[in-house]
Every structure is written in C-alpha cells, then in structure tokens.
Amino acid sequence: MRKHSIKNTRINMEVQKELARIIREEIKDPRIHPVTSVVACEVAPDLKTCKAYISVLGTEEQAENTRKGLVNASGYIRRELARSVNLRNTPEITFIMDQSIEYGVNMSKKINELVYSEDEEA
C-alpha cells in the first residue's frame, strides 16, 4: 500500500476519529488535559506504526503532563483501538505534541489586537 493512497487516507481518518473518542471518553487519567485534540494521524503503510499529533490548549506544563499520561496509557489506547477499528495489525502509537492550534489562537489574538487598535486610532 502506498503512503498517500485512498485506503491509507481512510485508515488515517478512522484511526484519528477513534483516538479522539478514546482520549475524550474512556481515559480517566487526571494528567490528561480536558481540551486535548488529535490533530492528525499518520499510519505507516504496513500498519505497524502510527504517529498521532496531539494538541493541548493550555500551558506548556499541562501539555507535557498530557503527553506523559498518553504515553503511560498507550497500551490501553492500542487495545481499545484494536477493538473499535478492524485492521490486520494494530499500530504502535507514538504521540507527538503539535502546537498548531495554540499557534493559530495566538495569531488570531494578535490580529484582533491590531484591528481594534486601528479602529481606535481612526
């Protein structure tokens, strides 16, 4: 299976959706921040590994605690993923912190500040 095939894209989307559901509904670890998003998933063509890009809307410490909690619960997450997604192999999940949502929120705030400051000057 090629890396950018339609089948691989469908698998990536399904794994992303199920990971988000598992993190949101089933994990009760207090280290995991309530505003945690699964931004993207990249499942290898051989279905052995998966890179899950995680974003946490909070402080740097909360993001690190969330990553530690997810790594600690990775066995449980993998088992639940195997139950809900029917794949030949259940991939080994690597959690990677993604700051894109936080970056977007900060840029939006800066743009709003510029717009409001220009309105006050006019």
Short mmCIF file of N, CA and C in Angstrom, two decimals:
data_model
loop_
_atom_site.label_atom_id
_atom_site.label_comp_id
_atom_site.label_asym_id
_atom_site.label_seq_id
_atom_site.Cartn_x
_atom_site.Cartn_y
_atom_site.Cartn_z
N MET A 1 0.85 -1.18 0.00
CA MET A 1 0.00 0.00 0.00
C MET A 1 0.89 1.24 0.00
N ARG A 2 0.61 2.16 -0.89
CA ARG A 2 1.38 3.38 -0.97
C ARG A 2 1.02 4.31 0.18
N LYS A 3 1.92 5.23 0.50
CA LYS A 3 1.73 6.11 1.64
C LYS A 3 0.55 7.06 1.46
N HIS A 4 0.29 7.53 0.26
CA HIS A 4 -0.77 8.51 0.03
C HIS A 4 -1.93 7.91 -0.75
N SER A 5 -2.17 6.63 -0.60
CA SER A 5 -3.28 6.01 -1.31
C SER A 5 -4.61 6.36 -0.62
N ILE A 6 -5.70 6.13 -1.31
CA ILE A 6 -7.01 6.42 -0.74
C ILE A 6 -7.26 5.54 0.48
N LYS A 7 -6.84 4.28 0.40
CA LYS A 7 -7.02 3.36 1.53
C LYS A 7 -6.26 3.85 2.75
N ASN A 8 -5.03 4.29 2.56
CA ASN A 8 -4.24 4.79 3.69
C ASN A 8 -4.87 6.05 4.27
N THR A 9 -5.40 6.93 3.42
CA THR A 9 -6.06 8.14 3.89
C THR A 9 -7.28 7.79 4.73
N ARG A 10 -8.07 6.81 4.28
CA ARG A 10 -9.24 6.37 5.05
C ARG A 10 -8.84 5.79 6.40
N ILE A 11 -7.78 4.99 6.41
CA ILE A 11 -7.29 4.41 7.67
C ILE A 11 -6.84 5.51 8.61
N ASN A 12 -6.09 6.50 8.09
CA ASN A 12 -5.63 7.62 8.92
C ASN A 12 -6.81 8.34 9.56
N MET A 13 -7.85 8.61 8.78
CA MET A 13 -9.01 9.34 9.29
C MET A 13 -9.76 8.51 10.35
N GLU A 14 -9.90 7.23 10.10
CA GLU A 14 -10.62 6.37 11.05
C GLU A 14 -9.85 6.25 12.36
N VAL A 15 -8.53 6.06 12.27
CA VAL A 15 -7.70 5.97 13.48
C VAL A 15 -7.75 7.29 14.24
N GLN A 16 -7.69 8.42 13.54
CA GLN A 16 -7.76 9.73 14.19
C GLN A 16 -9.08 9.89 14.94
N LYS A 17 -10.18 9.54 14.29
CA LYS A 17 -11.50 9.67 14.91
C LYS A 17 -11.62 8.79 16.15
N GLU A 18 -11.15 7.55 16.06
CA GLU A 18 -11.24 6.64 17.20
C GLU A 18 -10.30 7.04 18.33
N LEU A 19 -9.09 7.52 18.00
CA LEU A 19 -8.18 8.00 19.05
C LEU A 19 -8.79 9.17 19.80
N ALA A 20 -9.40 10.10 19.08
CA ALA A 20 -10.04 11.25 19.72
C ALA A 20 -11.15 10.78 20.65
N ARG A 21 -11.95 9.81 20.21
CA ARG A 21 -13.03 9.30 21.04
C ARG A 21 -12.50 8.61 22.29
N ILE A 22 -11.46 7.79 22.12
CA ILE A 22 -10.88 7.06 23.26
C ILE A 22 -10.31 8.04 24.27
N ILE A 23 -9.56 9.04 23.81
CA ILE A 23 -8.96 10.02 24.72
C ILE A 23 -10.04 10.84 25.42
N ARG A 24 -11.07 11.22 24.69
CA ARG A 24 -12.12 12.07 25.25
C ARG A 24 -13.02 11.31 26.22
N GLU A 25 -13.40 10.08 25.89
CA GLU A 25 -14.44 9.39 26.65
C GLU A 25 -13.96 8.30 27.58
N GLU A 26 -12.85 7.65 27.29
CA GLU A 26 -12.51 6.45 28.03
C GLU A 26 -11.32 6.57 28.97
N ILE A 27 -10.42 7.48 28.73
CA ILE A 27 -9.25 7.60 29.60
C ILE A 27 -9.59 8.52 30.77
N LYS A 28 -9.33 8.03 31.97
CA LYS A 28 -9.68 8.79 33.18
C LYS A 28 -8.44 9.33 33.90
N ASP A 29 -7.31 9.39 33.21
CA ASP A 29 -6.07 9.87 33.82
C ASP A 29 -6.18 11.37 34.09
N PRO A 30 -5.98 11.82 35.35
CA PRO A 30 -6.10 13.26 35.64
C PRO A 30 -4.99 14.11 35.01
N ARG A 31 -3.92 13.49 34.54
CA ARG A 31 -2.85 14.27 33.90
C ARG A 31 -3.26 14.76 32.52
N ILE A 32 -4.22 14.09 31.89
CA ILE A 32 -4.63 14.45 30.54
C ILE A 32 -5.58 15.62 30.59
N HIS A 33 -5.19 16.70 29.95
CA HIS A 33 -5.96 17.95 29.95
C HIS A 33 -7.29 17.74 29.22
N PRO A 34 -8.38 18.35 29.72
CA PRO A 34 -9.68 18.15 29.08
C PRO A 34 -9.78 18.71 27.65
N VAL A 35 -8.96 19.71 27.32
CA VAL A 35 -9.00 20.28 25.97
C VAL A 35 -7.80 19.72 25.18
N THR A 36 -7.89 18.42 24.89
CA THR A 36 -6.86 17.73 24.13
C THR A 36 -7.45 17.30 22.80
N SER A 37 -6.76 17.63 21.71
CA SER A 37 -7.25 17.31 20.37
C SER A 37 -6.26 16.41 19.65
N VAL A 38 -6.80 15.49 18.85
CA VAL A 38 -5.97 14.71 17.95
C VAL A 38 -6.01 15.44 16.61
N VAL A 39 -4.91 16.11 16.27
CA VAL A 39 -4.86 16.94 15.08
C VAL A 39 -4.77 16.09 13.81
N ALA A 40 -3.92 15.08 13.84
CA ALA A 40 -3.73 14.22 12.67
C ALA A 40 -3.13 12.89 13.10
N CYS A 41 -3.29 11.90 12.24
CA CYS A 41 -2.66 10.60 12.44
C CYS A 41 -2.03 10.17 11.13
N GLU A 42 -0.85 9.60 11.23
CA GLU A 42 -0.16 9.04 10.06
C GLU A 42 0.14 7.58 10.36
N VAL A 43 -0.63 6.69 9.77
CA VAL A 43 -0.40 5.26 9.93
C VAL A 43 0.52 4.80 8.81
N ALA A 44 1.55 4.07 9.17
CA ALA A 44 2.51 3.57 8.17
C ALA A 44 1.79 2.60 7.22
N PRO A 45 2.24 2.53 5.98
CA PRO A 45 1.59 1.62 5.01
C PRO A 45 1.54 0.16 5.45
N ASP A 46 2.50 -0.29 6.27
CA ASP A 46 2.49 -1.68 6.75
C ASP A 46 1.65 -1.85 8.02
N LEU A 47 1.02 -0.77 8.49
CA LEU A 47 0.14 -0.77 9.67
C LEU A 47 0.86 -1.14 10.96
N LYS A 48 2.16 -0.95 11.02
CA LYS A 48 2.92 -1.30 12.22
C LYS A 48 3.04 -0.12 13.19
N THR A 49 3.15 1.09 12.65
CA THR A 49 3.33 2.27 13.50
C THR A 49 2.34 3.36 13.12
N CYS A 50 2.11 4.25 14.09
CA CYS A 50 1.21 5.37 13.87
C CYS A 50 1.77 6.58 14.62
N LYS A 51 1.86 7.70 13.94
CA LYS A 51 2.23 8.96 14.59
C LYS A 51 0.95 9.73 14.83
N ALA A 52 0.65 10.00 16.09
CA ALA A 52 -0.56 10.75 16.45
C ALA A 52 -0.12 12.13 16.90
N TYR A 53 -0.57 13.16 16.19
CA TYR A 53 -0.23 14.54 16.52
C TYR A 53 -1.30 15.08 17.46
N ILE A 54 -0.87 15.44 18.67
CA ILE A 54 -1.77 15.84 19.75
C ILE A 54 -1.56 17.32 20.05
N SER A 55 -2.66 18.04 20.24
CA SER A 55 -2.60 19.45 20.61
C SER A 55 -3.35 19.65 21.91
N VAL A 56 -2.75 20.43 22.82
CA VAL A 56 -3.35 20.73 24.11
C VAL A 56 -3.47 22.23 24.23
N LEU A 57 -4.70 22.70 24.46
CA LEU A 57 -4.92 24.12 24.65
C LEU A 57 -4.74 24.43 26.13
N GLY A 58 -3.52 24.80 26.50
CA GLY A 58 -3.19 25.07 27.90
C GLY A 58 -1.74 25.46 28.00
N THR A 59 -1.20 25.35 29.20
CA THR A 59 0.19 25.73 29.44
C THR A 59 1.13 24.64 28.94
N GLU A 60 2.40 24.98 28.91
CA GLU A 60 3.43 24.03 28.49
C GLU A 60 3.49 22.84 29.46
N GLU A 61 3.31 23.11 30.74
CA GLU A 61 3.32 22.04 31.76
C GLU A 61 2.14 21.09 31.56
N GLN A 62 0.96 21.64 31.26
CA GLN A 62 -0.22 20.80 31.02
C GLN A 62 -0.02 19.93 29.78
N ALA A 63 0.61 20.49 28.76
CA ALA A 63 0.88 19.72 27.54
C ALA A 63 1.83 18.57 27.82
N GLU A 64 2.87 18.83 28.61
CA GLU A 64 3.84 17.78 28.94
C GLU A 64 3.20 16.70 29.81
N ASN A 65 2.37 17.10 30.77
CA ASN A 65 1.66 16.12 31.60
C ASN A 65 0.71 15.28 30.76
N THR A 66 0.05 15.91 29.80
CA THR A 66 -0.85 15.17 28.91
C THR A 66 -0.08 14.15 28.08
N ARG A 67 1.08 14.56 27.56
CA ARG A 67 1.90 13.64 26.78
C ARG A 67 2.33 12.44 27.63
N LYS A 68 2.76 12.71 28.86
CA LYS A 68 3.17 11.63 29.76
C LYS A 68 2.00 10.69 30.06
N GLY A 69 0.82 11.26 30.29
CA GLY A 69 -0.36 10.45 30.56
C GLY A 69 -0.73 9.58 29.37
N LEU A 70 -0.63 10.14 28.16
CA LEU A 70 -0.95 9.37 26.96
C LEU A 70 0.06 8.26 26.71
N VAL A 71 1.33 8.55 26.93
CA VAL A 71 2.36 7.52 26.77
C VAL A 71 2.13 6.40 27.78
N ASN A 72 1.76 6.77 29.02
CA ASN A 72 1.50 5.79 30.05
C ASN A 72 0.30 4.92 29.70
N ALA A 73 -0.70 5.49 29.05
CA ALA A 73 -1.92 4.76 28.71
C ALA A 73 -1.89 4.18 27.30
N SER A 74 -0.73 4.18 26.64
CA SER A 74 -0.67 3.77 25.24
C SER A 74 -1.08 2.31 25.05
N GLY A 75 -0.80 1.45 25.98
CA GLY A 75 -1.22 0.05 25.86
C GLY A 75 -2.73 -0.08 25.87
N TYR A 76 -3.37 0.62 26.78
CA TYR A 76 -4.83 0.62 26.85
C TYR A 76 -5.43 1.22 25.59
N ILE A 77 -4.86 2.34 25.13
CA ILE A 77 -5.35 3.00 23.92
C ILE A 77 -5.23 2.07 22.72
N ARG A 78 -4.12 1.37 22.62
CA ARG A 78 -3.91 0.45 21.50
C ARG A 78 -4.92 -0.70 21.54
N ARG A 79 -5.18 -1.22 22.74
CA ARG A 79 -6.14 -2.31 22.88
C ARG A 79 -7.55 -1.85 22.48
N GLU A 80 -7.95 -0.66 22.93
CA GLU A 80 -9.27 -0.13 22.57
C GLU A 80 -9.36 0.17 21.07
N LEU A 81 -8.26 0.63 20.50
CA LEU A 81 -8.22 0.89 19.06
C LEU A 81 -8.39 -0.41 18.28
N ALA A 82 -7.78 -1.49 18.77
CA ALA A 82 -7.91 -2.80 18.12
C ALA A 82 -9.36 -3.29 18.17
N ARG A 83 -10.06 -2.99 19.26
CA ARG A 83 -11.46 -3.41 19.38
C ARG A 83 -12.38 -2.63 18.44
N SER A 84 -12.08 -1.33 18.25
CA SER A 84 -13.01 -0.49 17.51
C SER A 84 -12.69 -0.37 16.01
N VAL A 85 -11.43 -0.52 15.64
CA VAL A 85 -11.04 -0.41 14.23
C VAL A 85 -10.52 -1.77 13.78
N ASN A 86 -11.14 -2.32 12.76
CA ASN A 86 -10.79 -3.65 12.28
C ASN A 86 -9.63 -3.55 11.29
N LEU A 87 -8.40 -3.71 11.80
CA LEU A 87 -7.21 -3.69 10.96
C LEU A 87 -6.46 -5.01 11.13
N ARG A 88 -5.69 -5.35 10.12
CA ARG A 88 -4.90 -6.58 10.20
C ARG A 88 -3.92 -6.50 11.36
N ASN A 89 -3.23 -5.38 11.49
CA ASN A 89 -2.33 -5.12 12.60
C ASN A 89 -2.79 -3.85 13.29
N THR A 90 -2.69 -3.82 14.61
CA THR A 90 -2.98 -2.59 15.34
C THR A 90 -1.66 -1.85 15.51
N PRO A 91 -1.57 -0.63 15.03
CA PRO A 91 -0.28 0.07 15.03
C PRO A 91 0.19 0.46 16.43
N GLU A 92 1.50 0.51 16.58
CA GLU A 92 2.14 1.04 17.80
C GLU A 92 2.06 2.56 17.69
N ILE A 93 1.50 3.23 18.70
CA ILE A 93 1.21 4.66 18.61
C ILE A 93 2.34 5.47 19.24
N THR A 94 2.81 6.48 18.51
CA THR A 94 3.77 7.45 19.02
C THR A 94 3.05 8.80 19.10
N PHE A 95 3.05 9.41 20.29
CA PHE A 95 2.37 10.68 20.47
C PHE A 95 3.36 11.82 20.28
N ILE A 96 3.00 12.75 19.38
CA ILE A 96 3.84 13.90 19.07
C ILE A 96 3.02 15.15 19.37
N MET A 97 3.59 16.06 20.16
CA MET A 97 2.88 17.28 20.51
C MET A 97 2.90 18.23 19.32
N ASP A 98 1.74 18.76 18.98
CA ASP A 98 1.57 19.66 17.85
C ASP A 98 1.06 20.99 18.38
N GLN A 99 1.74 22.06 18.09
CA GLN A 99 1.39 23.37 18.62
C GLN A 99 0.59 24.21 17.63
N SER A 100 0.08 23.62 16.56
CA SER A 100 -0.55 24.41 15.50
C SER A 100 -1.84 25.09 15.97
N ILE A 101 -2.66 24.43 16.78
CA ILE A 101 -3.90 25.05 17.25
C ILE A 101 -3.57 26.22 18.17
N GLU A 102 -2.64 26.01 19.10
CA GLU A 102 -2.23 27.08 20.01
C GLU A 102 -1.63 28.25 19.22
N TYR A 103 -0.83 27.95 18.21
CA TYR A 103 -0.23 28.98 17.36
C TYR A 103 -1.33 29.77 16.65
N GLY A 104 -2.33 29.07 16.13
CA GLY A 104 -3.45 29.73 15.45
C GLY A 104 -4.24 30.63 16.37
N VAL A 105 -4.48 30.20 17.59
CA VAL A 105 -5.20 31.01 18.58
C VAL A 105 -4.40 32.28 18.89
N ASN A 106 -3.10 32.13 19.09
CA ASN A 106 -2.26 33.29 19.39
C ASN A 106 -2.22 34.27 18.22
N MET A 107 -2.12 33.76 16.99
CA MET A 107 -2.12 34.65 15.83
C MET A 107 -3.45 35.36 15.69
N SER A 108 -4.55 34.67 15.97
CA SER A 108 -5.88 35.28 15.90
C SER A 108 -6.00 36.41 16.91
N LYS A 109 -5.47 36.20 18.12
CA LYS A 109 -5.49 37.26 19.15
C LYS A 109 -4.70 38.47 18.69
N LYS A 110 -3.53 38.23 18.10
CA LYS A 110 -2.70 39.35 17.64
C LYS A 110 -3.38 40.12 16.51
N ILE A 111 -4.01 39.41 15.60
CA ILE A 111 -4.73 40.08 14.51
C ILE A 111 -5.87 40.92 15.07
N ASN A 112 -6.62 40.36 16.03
CA ASN A 112 -7.72 41.11 16.64
C ASN A 112 -7.21 42.36 17.36
N GLU A 113 -6.06 42.24 18.04
CA GLU A 113 -5.48 43.41 18.72
C GLU A 113 -5.13 44.49 17.71
N LEU A 114 -4.55 44.10 16.56
CA LEU A 114 -4.21 45.08 15.53
C LEU A 114 -5.45 45.75 14.97
N VAL A 115 -6.47 44.96 14.71
CA VAL A 115 -7.71 45.52 14.13
C VAL A 115 -8.35 46.49 15.10
N TYR A 116 -8.43 46.13 16.37
CA TYR A 116 -9.05 47.01 17.36
C TYR A 116 -8.23 48.27 17.61
N SER A 117 -6.89 48.16 17.56
CA SER A 117 -6.06 49.33 17.78
C SER A 117 -6.18 50.30 16.60
N GLU A 118 -6.34 49.77 15.37
CA GLU A 118 -6.53 50.64 14.21
C GLU A 118 -7.90 51.33 14.25
N ASP A 119 -8.94 50.63 14.75
CA ASP A 119 -10.26 51.22 14.85
C ASP A 119 -10.28 52.36 15.86
N GLU A 120 -9.52 52.21 16.96
CA GLU A 120 -9.48 53.26 17.98
C GLU A 120 -8.75 54.50 17.48
N GLU A 121 -7.72 54.31 16.61
CA GLU A 121 -6.96 55.45 16.11
C GLU A 121 -7.75 56.23 15.06
N ALA A 122 -8.60 55.57 14.34
CA ALA A 122 -9.35 56.25 13.26
C ALA A 122 -10.48 57.09 13.73
#
